[in-house]
CSV table of C-alpha atoms in Angstrom, one decimal:
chain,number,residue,atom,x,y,z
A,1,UNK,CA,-265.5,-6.2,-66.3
A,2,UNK,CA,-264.4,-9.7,-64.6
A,3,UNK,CA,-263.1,-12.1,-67.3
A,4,UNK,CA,-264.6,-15.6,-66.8
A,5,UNK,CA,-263.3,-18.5,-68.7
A,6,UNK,CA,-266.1,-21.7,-69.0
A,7,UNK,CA,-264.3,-24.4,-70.7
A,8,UNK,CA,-266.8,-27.7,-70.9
A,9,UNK,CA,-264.4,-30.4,-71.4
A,10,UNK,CA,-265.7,-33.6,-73.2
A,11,UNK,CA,-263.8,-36.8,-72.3
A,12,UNK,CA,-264.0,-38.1,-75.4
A,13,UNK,CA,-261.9,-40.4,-77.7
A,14,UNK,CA,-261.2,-37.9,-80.5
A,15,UNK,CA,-259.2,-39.0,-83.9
A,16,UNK,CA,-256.1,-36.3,-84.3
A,17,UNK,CA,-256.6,-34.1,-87.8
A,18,UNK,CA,-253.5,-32.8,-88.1
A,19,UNK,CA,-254.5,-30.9,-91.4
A,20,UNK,CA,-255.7,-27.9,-89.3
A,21,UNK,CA,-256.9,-25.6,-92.4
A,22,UNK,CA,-258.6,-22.7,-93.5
A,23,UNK,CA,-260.5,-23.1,-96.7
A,24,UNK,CA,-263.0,-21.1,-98.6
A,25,UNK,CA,-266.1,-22.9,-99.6
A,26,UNK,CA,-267.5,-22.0,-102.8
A,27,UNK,CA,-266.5,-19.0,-103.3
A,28,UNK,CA,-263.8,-17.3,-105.4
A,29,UNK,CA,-262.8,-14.8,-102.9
A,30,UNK,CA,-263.8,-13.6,-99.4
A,31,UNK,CA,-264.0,-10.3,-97.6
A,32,UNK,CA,-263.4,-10.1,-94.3
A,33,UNK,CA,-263.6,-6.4,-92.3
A,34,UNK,CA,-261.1,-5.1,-89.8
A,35,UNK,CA,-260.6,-3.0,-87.0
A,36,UNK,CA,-257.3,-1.4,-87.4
A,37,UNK,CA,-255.6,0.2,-83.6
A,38,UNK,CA,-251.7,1.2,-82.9
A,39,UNK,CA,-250.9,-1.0,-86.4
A,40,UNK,CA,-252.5,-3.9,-85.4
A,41,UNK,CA,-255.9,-5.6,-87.2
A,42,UNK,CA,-258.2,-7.5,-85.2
A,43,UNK,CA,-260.8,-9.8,-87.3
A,44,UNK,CA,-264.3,-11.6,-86.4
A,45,UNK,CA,-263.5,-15.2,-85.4
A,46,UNK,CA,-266.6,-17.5,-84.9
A,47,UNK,CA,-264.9,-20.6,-82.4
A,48,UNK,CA,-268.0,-23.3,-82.1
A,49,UNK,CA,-270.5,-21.3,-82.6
A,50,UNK,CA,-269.5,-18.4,-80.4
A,51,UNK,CA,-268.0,-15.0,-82.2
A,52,UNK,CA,-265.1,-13.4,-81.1
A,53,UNK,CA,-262.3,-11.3,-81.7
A,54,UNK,CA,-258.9,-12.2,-82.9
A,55,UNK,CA,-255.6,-10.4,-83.2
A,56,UNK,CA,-254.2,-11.4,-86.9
A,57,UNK,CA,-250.4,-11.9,-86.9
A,58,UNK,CA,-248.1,-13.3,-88.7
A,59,UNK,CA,-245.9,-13.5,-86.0
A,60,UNK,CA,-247.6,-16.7,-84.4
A,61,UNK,CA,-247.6,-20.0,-85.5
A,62,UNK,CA,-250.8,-21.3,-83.7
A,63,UNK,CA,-253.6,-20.2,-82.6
A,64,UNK,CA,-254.3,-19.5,-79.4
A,65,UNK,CA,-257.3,-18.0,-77.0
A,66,UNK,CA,-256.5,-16.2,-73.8
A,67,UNK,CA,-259.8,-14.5,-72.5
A,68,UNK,CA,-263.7,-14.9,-73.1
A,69,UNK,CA,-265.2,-11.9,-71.9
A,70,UNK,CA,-267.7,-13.8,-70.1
A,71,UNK,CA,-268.9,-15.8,-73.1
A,72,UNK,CA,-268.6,-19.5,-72.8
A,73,UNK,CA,-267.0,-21.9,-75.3
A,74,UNK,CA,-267.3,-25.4,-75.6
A,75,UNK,CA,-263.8,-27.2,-76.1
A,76,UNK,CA,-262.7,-30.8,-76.8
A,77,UNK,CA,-260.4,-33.1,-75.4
A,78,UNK,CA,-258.2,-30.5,-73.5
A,79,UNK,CA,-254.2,-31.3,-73.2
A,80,UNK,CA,-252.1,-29.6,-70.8
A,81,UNK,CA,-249.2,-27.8,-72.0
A,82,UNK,CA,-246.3,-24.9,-71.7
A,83,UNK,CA,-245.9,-21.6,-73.7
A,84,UNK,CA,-242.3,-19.6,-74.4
A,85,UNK,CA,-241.4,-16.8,-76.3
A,86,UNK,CA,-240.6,-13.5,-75.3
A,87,UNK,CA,-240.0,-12.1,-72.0
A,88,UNK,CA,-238.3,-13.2,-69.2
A,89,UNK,CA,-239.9,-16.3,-68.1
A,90,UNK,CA,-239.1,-19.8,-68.8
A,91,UNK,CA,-242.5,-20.5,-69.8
A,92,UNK,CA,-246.3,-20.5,-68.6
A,93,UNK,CA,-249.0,-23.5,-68.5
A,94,UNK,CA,-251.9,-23.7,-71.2
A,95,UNK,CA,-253.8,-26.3,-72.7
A,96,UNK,CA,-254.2,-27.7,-76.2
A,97,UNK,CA,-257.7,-28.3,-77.8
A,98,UNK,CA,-258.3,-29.9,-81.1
A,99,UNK,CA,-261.0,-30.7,-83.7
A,100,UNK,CA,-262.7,-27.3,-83.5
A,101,UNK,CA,-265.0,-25.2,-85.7
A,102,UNK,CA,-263.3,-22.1,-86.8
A,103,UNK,CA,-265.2,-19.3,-89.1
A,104,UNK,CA,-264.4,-16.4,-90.2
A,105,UNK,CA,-266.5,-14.2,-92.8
A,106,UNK,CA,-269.3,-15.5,-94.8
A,107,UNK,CA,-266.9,-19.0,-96.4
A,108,UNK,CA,-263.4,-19.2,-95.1
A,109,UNK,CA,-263.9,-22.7,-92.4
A,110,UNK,CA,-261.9,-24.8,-90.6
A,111,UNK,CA,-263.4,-27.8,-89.3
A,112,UNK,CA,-260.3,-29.2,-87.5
A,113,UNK,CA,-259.1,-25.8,-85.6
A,114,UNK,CA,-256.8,-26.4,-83.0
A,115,UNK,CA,-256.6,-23.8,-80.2
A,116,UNK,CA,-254.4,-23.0,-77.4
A,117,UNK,CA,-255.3,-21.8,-74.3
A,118,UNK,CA,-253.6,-19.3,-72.2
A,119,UNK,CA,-255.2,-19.1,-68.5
A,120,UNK,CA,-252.5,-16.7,-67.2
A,121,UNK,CA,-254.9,-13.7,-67.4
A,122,UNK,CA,-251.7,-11.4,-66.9
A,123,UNK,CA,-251.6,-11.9,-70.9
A,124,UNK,CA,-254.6,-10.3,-71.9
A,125,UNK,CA,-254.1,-7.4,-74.2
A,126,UNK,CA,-257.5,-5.9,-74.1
A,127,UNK,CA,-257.2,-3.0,-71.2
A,128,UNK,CA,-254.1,-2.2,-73.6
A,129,UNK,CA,-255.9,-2.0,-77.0
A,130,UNK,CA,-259.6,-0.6,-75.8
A,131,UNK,CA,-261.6,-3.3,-77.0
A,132,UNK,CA,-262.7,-6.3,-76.1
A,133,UNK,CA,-259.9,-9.4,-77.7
A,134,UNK,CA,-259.9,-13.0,-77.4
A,135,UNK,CA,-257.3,-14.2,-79.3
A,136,UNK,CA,-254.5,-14.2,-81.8
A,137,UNK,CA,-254.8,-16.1,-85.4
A,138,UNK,CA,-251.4,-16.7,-87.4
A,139,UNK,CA,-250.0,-19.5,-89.6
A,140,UNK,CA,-253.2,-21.6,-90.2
A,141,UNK,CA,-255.1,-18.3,-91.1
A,142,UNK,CA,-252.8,-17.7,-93.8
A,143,UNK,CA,-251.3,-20.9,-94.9
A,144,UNK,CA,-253.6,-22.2,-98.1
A,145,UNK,CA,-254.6,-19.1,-99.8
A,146,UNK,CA,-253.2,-15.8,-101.0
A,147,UNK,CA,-253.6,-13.4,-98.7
A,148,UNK,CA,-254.6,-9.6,-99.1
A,149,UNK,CA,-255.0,-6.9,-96.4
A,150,UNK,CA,-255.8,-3.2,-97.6
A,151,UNK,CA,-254.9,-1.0,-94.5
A,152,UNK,CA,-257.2,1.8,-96.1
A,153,UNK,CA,-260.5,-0.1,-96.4
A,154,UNK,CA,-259.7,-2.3,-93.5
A,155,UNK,CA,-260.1,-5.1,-96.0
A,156,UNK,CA,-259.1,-8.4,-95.7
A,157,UNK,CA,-259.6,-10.6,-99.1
A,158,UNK,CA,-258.4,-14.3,-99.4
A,159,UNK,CA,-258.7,-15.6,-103.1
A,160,UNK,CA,-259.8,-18.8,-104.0
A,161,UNK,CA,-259.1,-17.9,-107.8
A,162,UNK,CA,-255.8,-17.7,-109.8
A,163,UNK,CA,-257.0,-15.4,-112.5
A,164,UNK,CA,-258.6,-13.1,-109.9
A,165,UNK,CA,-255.3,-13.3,-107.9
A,166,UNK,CA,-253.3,-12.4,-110.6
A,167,UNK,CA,-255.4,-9.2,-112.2
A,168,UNK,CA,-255.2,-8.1,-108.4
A,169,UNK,CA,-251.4,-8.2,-107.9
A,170,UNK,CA,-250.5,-6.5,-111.6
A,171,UNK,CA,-249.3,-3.2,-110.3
A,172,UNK,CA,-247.2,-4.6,-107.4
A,173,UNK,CA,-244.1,-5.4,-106.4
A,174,UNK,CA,-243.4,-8.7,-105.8
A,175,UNK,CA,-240.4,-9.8,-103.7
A,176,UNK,CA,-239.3,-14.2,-102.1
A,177,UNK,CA,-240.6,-14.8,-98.7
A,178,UNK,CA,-239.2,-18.0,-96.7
A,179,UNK,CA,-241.6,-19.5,-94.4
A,180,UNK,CA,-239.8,-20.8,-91.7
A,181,UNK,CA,-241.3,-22.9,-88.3
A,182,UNK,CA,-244.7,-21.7,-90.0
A,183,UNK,CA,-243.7,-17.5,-90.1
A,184,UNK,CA,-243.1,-14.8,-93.0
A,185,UNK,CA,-239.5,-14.0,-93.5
A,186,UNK,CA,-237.9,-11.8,-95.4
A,187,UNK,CA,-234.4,-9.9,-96.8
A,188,UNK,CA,-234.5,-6.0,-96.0
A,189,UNK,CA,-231.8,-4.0,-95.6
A,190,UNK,CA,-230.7,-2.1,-92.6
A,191,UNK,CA,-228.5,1.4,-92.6
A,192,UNK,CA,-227.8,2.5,-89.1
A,193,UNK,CA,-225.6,5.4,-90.4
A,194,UNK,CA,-224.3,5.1,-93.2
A,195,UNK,CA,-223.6,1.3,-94.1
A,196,UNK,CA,-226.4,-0.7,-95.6
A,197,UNK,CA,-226.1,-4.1,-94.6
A,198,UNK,CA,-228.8,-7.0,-95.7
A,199,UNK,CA,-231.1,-8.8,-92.8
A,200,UNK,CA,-233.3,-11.6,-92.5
A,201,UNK,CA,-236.3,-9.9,-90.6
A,202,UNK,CA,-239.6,-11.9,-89.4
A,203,UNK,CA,-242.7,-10.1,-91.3
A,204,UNK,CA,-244.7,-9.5,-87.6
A,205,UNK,CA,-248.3,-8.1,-88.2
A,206,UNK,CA,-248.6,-8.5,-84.1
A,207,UNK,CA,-245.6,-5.9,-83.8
A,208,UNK,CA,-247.2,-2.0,-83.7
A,209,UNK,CA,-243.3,-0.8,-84.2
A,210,UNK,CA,-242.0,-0.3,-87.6
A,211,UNK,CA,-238.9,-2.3,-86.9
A,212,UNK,CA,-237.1,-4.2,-83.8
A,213,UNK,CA,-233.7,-5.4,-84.1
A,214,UNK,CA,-232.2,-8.1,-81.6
A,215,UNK,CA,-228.3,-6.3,-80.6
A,216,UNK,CA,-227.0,-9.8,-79.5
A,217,UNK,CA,-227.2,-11.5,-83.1
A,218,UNK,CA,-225.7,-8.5,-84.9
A,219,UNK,CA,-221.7,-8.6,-84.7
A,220,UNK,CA,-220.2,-5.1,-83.5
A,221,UNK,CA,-223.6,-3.5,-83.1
A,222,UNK,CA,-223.5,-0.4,-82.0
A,223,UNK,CA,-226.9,1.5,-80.4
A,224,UNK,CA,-227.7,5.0,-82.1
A,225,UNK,CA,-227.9,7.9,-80.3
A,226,UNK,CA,-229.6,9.2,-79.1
A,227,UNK,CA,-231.5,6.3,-77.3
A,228,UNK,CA,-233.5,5.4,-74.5
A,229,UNK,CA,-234.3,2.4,-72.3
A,230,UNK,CA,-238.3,1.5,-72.6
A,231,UNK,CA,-241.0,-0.8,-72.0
A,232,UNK,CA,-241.5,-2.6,-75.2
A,233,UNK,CA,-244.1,-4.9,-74.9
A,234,UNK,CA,-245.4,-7.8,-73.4
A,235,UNK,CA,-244.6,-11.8,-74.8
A,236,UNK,CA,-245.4,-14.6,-73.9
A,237,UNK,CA,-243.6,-14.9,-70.9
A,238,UNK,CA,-243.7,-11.3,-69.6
A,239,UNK,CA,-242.8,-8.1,-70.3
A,240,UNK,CA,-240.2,-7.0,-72.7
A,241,UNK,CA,-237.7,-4.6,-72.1
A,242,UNK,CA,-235.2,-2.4,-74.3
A,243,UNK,CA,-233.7,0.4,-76.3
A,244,UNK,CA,-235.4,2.6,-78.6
A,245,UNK,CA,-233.7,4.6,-81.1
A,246,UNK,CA,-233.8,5.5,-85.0
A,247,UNK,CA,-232.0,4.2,-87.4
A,248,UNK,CA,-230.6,6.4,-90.8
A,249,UNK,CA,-232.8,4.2,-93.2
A,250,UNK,CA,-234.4,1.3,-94.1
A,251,UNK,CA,-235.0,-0.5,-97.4
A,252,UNK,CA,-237.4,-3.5,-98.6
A,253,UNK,CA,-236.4,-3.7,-101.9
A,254,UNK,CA,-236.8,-0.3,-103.7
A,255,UNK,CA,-239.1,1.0,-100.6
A,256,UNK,CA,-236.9,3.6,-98.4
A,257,UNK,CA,-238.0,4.7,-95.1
A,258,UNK,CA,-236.2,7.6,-93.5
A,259,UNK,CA,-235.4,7.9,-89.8
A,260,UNK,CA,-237.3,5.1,-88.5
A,261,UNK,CA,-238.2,4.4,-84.4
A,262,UNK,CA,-236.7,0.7,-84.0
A,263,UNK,CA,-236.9,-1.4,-80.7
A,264,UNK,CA,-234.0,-3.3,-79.6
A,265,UNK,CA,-235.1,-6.0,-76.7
A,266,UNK,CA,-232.2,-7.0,-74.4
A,267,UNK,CA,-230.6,-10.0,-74.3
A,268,UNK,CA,-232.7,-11.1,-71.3
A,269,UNK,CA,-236.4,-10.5,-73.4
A,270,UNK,CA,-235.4,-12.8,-76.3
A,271,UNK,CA,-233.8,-15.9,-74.2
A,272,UNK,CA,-236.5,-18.0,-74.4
A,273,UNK,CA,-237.1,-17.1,-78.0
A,274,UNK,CA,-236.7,-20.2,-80.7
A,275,UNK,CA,-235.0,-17.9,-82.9
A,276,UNK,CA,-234.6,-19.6,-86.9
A,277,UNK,CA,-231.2,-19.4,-88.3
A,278,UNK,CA,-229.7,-15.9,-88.9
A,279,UNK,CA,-233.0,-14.0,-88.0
A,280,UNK,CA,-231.8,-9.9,-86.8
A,281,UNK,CA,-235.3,-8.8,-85.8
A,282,UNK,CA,-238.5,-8.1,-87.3
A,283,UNK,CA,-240.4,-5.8,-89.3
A,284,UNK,CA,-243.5,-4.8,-87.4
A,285,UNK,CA,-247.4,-3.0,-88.7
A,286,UNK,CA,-245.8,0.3,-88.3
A,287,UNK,CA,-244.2,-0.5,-91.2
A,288,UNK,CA,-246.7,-2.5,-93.4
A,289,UNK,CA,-249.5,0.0,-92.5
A,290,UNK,CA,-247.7,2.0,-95.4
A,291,UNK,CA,-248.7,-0.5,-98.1
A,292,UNK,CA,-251.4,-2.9,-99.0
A,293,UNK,CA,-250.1,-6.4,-98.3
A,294,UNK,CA,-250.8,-9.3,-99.6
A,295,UNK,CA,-249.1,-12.6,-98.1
A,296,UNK,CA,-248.3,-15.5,-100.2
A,297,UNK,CA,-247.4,-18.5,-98.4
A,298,UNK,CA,-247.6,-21.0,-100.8
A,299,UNK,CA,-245.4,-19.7,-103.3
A,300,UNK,CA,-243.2,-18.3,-100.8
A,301,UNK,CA,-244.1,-14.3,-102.2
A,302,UNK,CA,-244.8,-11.2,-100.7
A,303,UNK,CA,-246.6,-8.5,-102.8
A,304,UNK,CA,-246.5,-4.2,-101.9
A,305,UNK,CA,-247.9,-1.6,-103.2
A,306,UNK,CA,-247.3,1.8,-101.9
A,307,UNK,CA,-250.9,3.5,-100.1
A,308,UNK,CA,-251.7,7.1,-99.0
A,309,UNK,CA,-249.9,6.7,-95.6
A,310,UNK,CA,-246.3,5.6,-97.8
A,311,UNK,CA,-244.4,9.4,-96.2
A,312,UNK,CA,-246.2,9.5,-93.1
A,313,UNK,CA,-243.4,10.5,-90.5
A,314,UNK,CA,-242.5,8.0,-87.8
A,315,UNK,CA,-244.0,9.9,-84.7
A,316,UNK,CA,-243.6,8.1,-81.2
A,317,UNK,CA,-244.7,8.8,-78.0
A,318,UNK,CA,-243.6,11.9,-76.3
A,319,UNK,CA,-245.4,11.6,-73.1
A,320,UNK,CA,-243.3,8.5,-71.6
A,321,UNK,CA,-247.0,6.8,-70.5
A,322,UNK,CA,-248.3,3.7,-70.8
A,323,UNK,CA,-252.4,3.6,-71.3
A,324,UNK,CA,-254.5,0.9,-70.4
A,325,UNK,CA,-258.1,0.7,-70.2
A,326,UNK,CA,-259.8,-0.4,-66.7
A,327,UNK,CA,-263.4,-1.6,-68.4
A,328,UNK,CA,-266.5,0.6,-68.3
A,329,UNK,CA,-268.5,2.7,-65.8
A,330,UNK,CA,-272.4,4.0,-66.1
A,331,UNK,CA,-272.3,7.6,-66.7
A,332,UNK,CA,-275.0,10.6,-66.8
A,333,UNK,CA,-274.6,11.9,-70.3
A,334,UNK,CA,-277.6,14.4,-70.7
A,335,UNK,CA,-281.3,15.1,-69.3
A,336,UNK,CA,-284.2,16.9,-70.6
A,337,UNK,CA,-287.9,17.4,-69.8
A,338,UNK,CA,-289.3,15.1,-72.5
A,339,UNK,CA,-291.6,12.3,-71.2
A,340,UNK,CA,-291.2,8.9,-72.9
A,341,UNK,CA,-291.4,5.5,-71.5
A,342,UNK,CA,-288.1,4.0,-69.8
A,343,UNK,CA,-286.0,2.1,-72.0
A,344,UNK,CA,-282.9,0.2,-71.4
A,345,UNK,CA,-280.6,-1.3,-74.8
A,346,UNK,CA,-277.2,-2.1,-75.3
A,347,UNK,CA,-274.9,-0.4,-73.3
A,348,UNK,CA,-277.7,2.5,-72.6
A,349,UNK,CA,-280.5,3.4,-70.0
A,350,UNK,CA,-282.9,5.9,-69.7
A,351,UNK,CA,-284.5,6.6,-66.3
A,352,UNK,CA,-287.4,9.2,-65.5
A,353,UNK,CA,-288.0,11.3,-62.1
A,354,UNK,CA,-291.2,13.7,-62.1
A,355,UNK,CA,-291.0,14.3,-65.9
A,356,UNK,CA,-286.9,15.0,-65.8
A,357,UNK,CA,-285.1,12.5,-67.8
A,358,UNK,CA,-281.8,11.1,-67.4
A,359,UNK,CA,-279.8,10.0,-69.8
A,360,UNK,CA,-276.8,7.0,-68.1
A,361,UNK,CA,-274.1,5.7,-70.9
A,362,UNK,CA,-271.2,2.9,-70.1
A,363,UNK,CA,-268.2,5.2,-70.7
A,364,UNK,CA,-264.8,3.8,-70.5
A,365,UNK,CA,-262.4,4.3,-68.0
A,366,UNK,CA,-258.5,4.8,-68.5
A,367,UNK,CA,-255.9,5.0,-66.1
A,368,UNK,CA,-251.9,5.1,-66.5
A,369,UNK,CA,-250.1,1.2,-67.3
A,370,UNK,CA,-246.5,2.5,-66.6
A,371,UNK,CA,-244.1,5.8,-66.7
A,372,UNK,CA,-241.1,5.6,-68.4
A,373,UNK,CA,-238.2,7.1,-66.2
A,374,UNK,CA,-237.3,11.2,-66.5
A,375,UNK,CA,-240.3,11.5,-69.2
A,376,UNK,CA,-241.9,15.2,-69.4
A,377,UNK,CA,-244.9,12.6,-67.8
A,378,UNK,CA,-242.7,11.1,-65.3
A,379,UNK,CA,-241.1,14.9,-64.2
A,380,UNK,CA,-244.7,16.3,-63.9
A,381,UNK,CA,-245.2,13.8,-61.3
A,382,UNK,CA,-247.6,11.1,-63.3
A,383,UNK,CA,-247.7,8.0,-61.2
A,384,UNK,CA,-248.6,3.9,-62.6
A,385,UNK,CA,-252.4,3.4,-61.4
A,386,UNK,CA,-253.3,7.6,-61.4
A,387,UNK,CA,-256.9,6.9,-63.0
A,388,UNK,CA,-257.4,9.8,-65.6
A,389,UNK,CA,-260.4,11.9,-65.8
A,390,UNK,CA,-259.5,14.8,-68.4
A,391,UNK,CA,-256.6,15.3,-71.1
A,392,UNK,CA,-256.7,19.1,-72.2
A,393,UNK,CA,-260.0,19.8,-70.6
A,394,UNK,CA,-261.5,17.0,-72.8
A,395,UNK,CA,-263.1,13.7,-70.7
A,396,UNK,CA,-261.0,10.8,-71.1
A,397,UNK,CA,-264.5,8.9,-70.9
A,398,UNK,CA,-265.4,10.8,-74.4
A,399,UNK,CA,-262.2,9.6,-75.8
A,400,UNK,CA,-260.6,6.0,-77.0
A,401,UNK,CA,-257.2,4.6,-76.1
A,402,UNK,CA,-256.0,5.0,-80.2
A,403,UNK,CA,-257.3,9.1,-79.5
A,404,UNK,CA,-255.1,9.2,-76.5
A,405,UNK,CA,-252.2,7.5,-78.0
A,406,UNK,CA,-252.7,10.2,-81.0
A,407,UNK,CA,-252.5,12.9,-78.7
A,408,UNK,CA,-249.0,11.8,-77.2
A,409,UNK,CA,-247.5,11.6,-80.7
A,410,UNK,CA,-248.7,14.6,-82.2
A,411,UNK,CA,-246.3,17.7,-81.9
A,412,UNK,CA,-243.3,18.0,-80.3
A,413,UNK,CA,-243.7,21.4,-77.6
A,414,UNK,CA,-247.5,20.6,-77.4
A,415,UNK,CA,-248.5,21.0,-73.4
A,416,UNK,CA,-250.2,18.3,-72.1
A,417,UNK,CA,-252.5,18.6,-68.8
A,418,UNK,CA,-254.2,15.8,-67.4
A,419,UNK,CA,-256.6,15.5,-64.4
A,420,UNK,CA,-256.0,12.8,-62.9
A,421,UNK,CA,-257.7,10.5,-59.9
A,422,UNK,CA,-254.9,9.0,-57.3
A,423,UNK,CA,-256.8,7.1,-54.4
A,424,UNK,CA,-259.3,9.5,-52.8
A,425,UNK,CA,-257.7,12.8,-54.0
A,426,UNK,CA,-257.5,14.8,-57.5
A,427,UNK,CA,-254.4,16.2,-58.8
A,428,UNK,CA,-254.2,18.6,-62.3
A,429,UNK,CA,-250.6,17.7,-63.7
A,430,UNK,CA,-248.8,19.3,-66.8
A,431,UNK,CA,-246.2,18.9,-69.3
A,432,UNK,CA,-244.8,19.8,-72.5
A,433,UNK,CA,-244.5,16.7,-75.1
A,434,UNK,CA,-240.5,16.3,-75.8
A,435,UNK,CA,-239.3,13.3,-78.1
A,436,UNK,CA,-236.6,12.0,-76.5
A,437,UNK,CA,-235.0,9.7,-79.8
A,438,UNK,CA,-235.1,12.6,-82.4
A,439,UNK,CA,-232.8,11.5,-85.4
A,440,UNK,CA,-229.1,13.3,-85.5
A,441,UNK,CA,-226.7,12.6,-88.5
């Protein structure tokens, strides 16, 4: 699908609100569903009238808007401006929009939303989460109210009532949060072996690892082995690039977590990084998937309490491939010899030929996003760009990217055969998943 953005700019004397807040109206609480993929929750977000979808994390200070889907969006008094974070860029060019309509559920609004625009397309993260996203919500989303997300019910709830607040956070654990240049940090305590040392970590809800440490601000650091160099992600300013390993534990408070897969971007990744004083990396949704989690802000508190996925075992994946999805193609699901009238609705059409009916579906379409080097994927011969038709005789086009991503962390010795589509001829490839970063005392 071609991603179109229509910005209609107003030139327009506009008077600066700099209060920029979410705020429930009359209400004591609101409930706002989720979707949760790879650890990271994506909310409804209704920009001037048109609904979208946001990435929620706690990572970001602004809020920001980097594809429309073909949906147009009115925007005021547009300001050009430059981006940096991570990756290896200096920055890239956006624009600044203020005084917007934001709202998201039935009561949480914000009549003075100021968004920022990313028009480097190369940024989208949709092909790499399998559904459609718009943007990413942070600071201002969080800032006013207590903040609960319940990673079982995909549940958000923001409380607009102390009493109500309170009887919810009884049986939790409470522990001091800093907000610093408008993010969640935090004290947790690292043990690569077999010293535990205390680190101020940034609370990242937009980070699918469980943790990422930066090597270059930790004195004497030595990587774990085993380890490999991998593709970690994608900032601001391009892609990110590392170590992975597992550490021996790690703490948050009383909470222990054995053997867990961290990231460590290199030196070049984080350059362009404002880093705040005495940061050592993050803790990411792999992590906080394990609780529900309610953010604090204005009293500077984080509250956990343990949920059904507290001992799952850190799995990563085994298969050294990168997914992406390449949008949607029509194709013929069924037939039969009923005769009804054609219909077409949704994503769905229905065609009849001498009393045979044909049945067409938008299915979507997955190819491979990169191959890590000497992977079982990248041995078998698995090439970037190989378009994938069937994983273990299954169609890919039956299947989501979270299913495939489930597949390639699942069990270690499990053999994996794709069918895959590279330019005009079909190859059948195997191999046997293999994690390459398995913990050794």
């Amino acid at each position: 699908m071609k991603i179109k953005l229509f910005i209609w700019v107003f030139f327009l004397s506009v008077l600066m609100n700099a209060q920029n807040s979410f705020e429930i109206k009359d209400a004591k609480k609101t409930v706002i569903p989720f979707k949760l993929i790879n650890n990271l929750i994506f909310i409804p977000v209704t920009v001037n009238g048109v609904e979208l979808t946001f990435l929620l994390d706690t990572g970001v200070a602004e809020t920001s808007i980097f594809s429309l889907e073909n949906k147009e969006l009115k925007l005021t008094s547009l300001e050009k401006i430059k981006f940096s974070g991570l990756g290896g860029s200096a920055s890239i060019d956006g624009f600044r929009s203020d005084n917007n309509i934001g709202k998201i559920g039935k009561n949480f609004i914000n009549n003075s939303l100021s968004l920022f625009i990313i028009v480097d397309q190369e940024f989208n993260i949709s092909s790499h989460v399998g559904i459609p996203v718009n943007g990413i919500i942070g600071y201002h989303f969080f800032k006013n109210h207590p903040i609960s997300i319940d990673y079982i019910t995909k549940k958000v709830t923001v409380y607009n009532d102390e009493n109500l607040f309170k009887k919810k956070t009884r049986k939790f654990e409470v522990f001091p949060i800093s907000i610093e240049n408008n993010k969640p940090y935090i004290e947790a305590d690292v043990e690569m072996t077999n010293e535990r040392k205390s680190s101020k970590l940034l609370i990242d809800l937009g980070n699918s690892d469980p943790i990422w440490l930066f090597p270059t601000l930790i004195k004497n650091f030595v990587y774990n082995r085993p380890n490999i160099d991998d593709f970690l992600g994608r900032g601001f300013n391009g892609d990110v690039y590392g170590k992975r390993s597992r550490i021996h534990n790690f703490y948050i408070g009383d909470f222990k977590f054995e053997k867990p897969l961290t990231a460590m971007p290199d030196e070049f990744s984080i350059q362009y990084v404002n880093l705040v004083a005495n940061r050592r990396g993050s803790i990411g949704g792999e992590i906080m998937r394990r609780f529900t989690v309610i953010f604090d802000y204005p009293n500077g508190k984080l509250y956990l309490r343990k949920n059904k996925n507290y001992d799952d075992p850190f799995h990563f994946n085994m298969s050294g491939l990168d997914f992406k999805q390449d949008g949607l193609q029509w194709e013929k699901d069924s037939f039969s010899l009923e005769t009804k009238s054609p219909t077409k609705a949704g994503n769905e059409v229905q065609v009849i030929n001498n009393n045979l009916q044909y049945k067409f579906v938008l299915k979507p379409i997955f190819s491979i996003a990169g191959v890590r080097k000497d992977s079982p994927a990248d041995k078998a011969g698995l090439k970037r760009d190989d378009q994938i038709i069937t994983i273990n005789g299954r169609k890919t086009t039956e299947m989501t990217l979270e299913r495939i991503l489930e597949l390639m962390k699942s069990d270690e010795g499990r053999t994996i055969t794709m069918v895959v589509k590279r330019k005009n001829e079909q190859l059948t490839l195997s191999f046997i998943l293999e994690d390459p970063i398995p913990y050794q005392e």
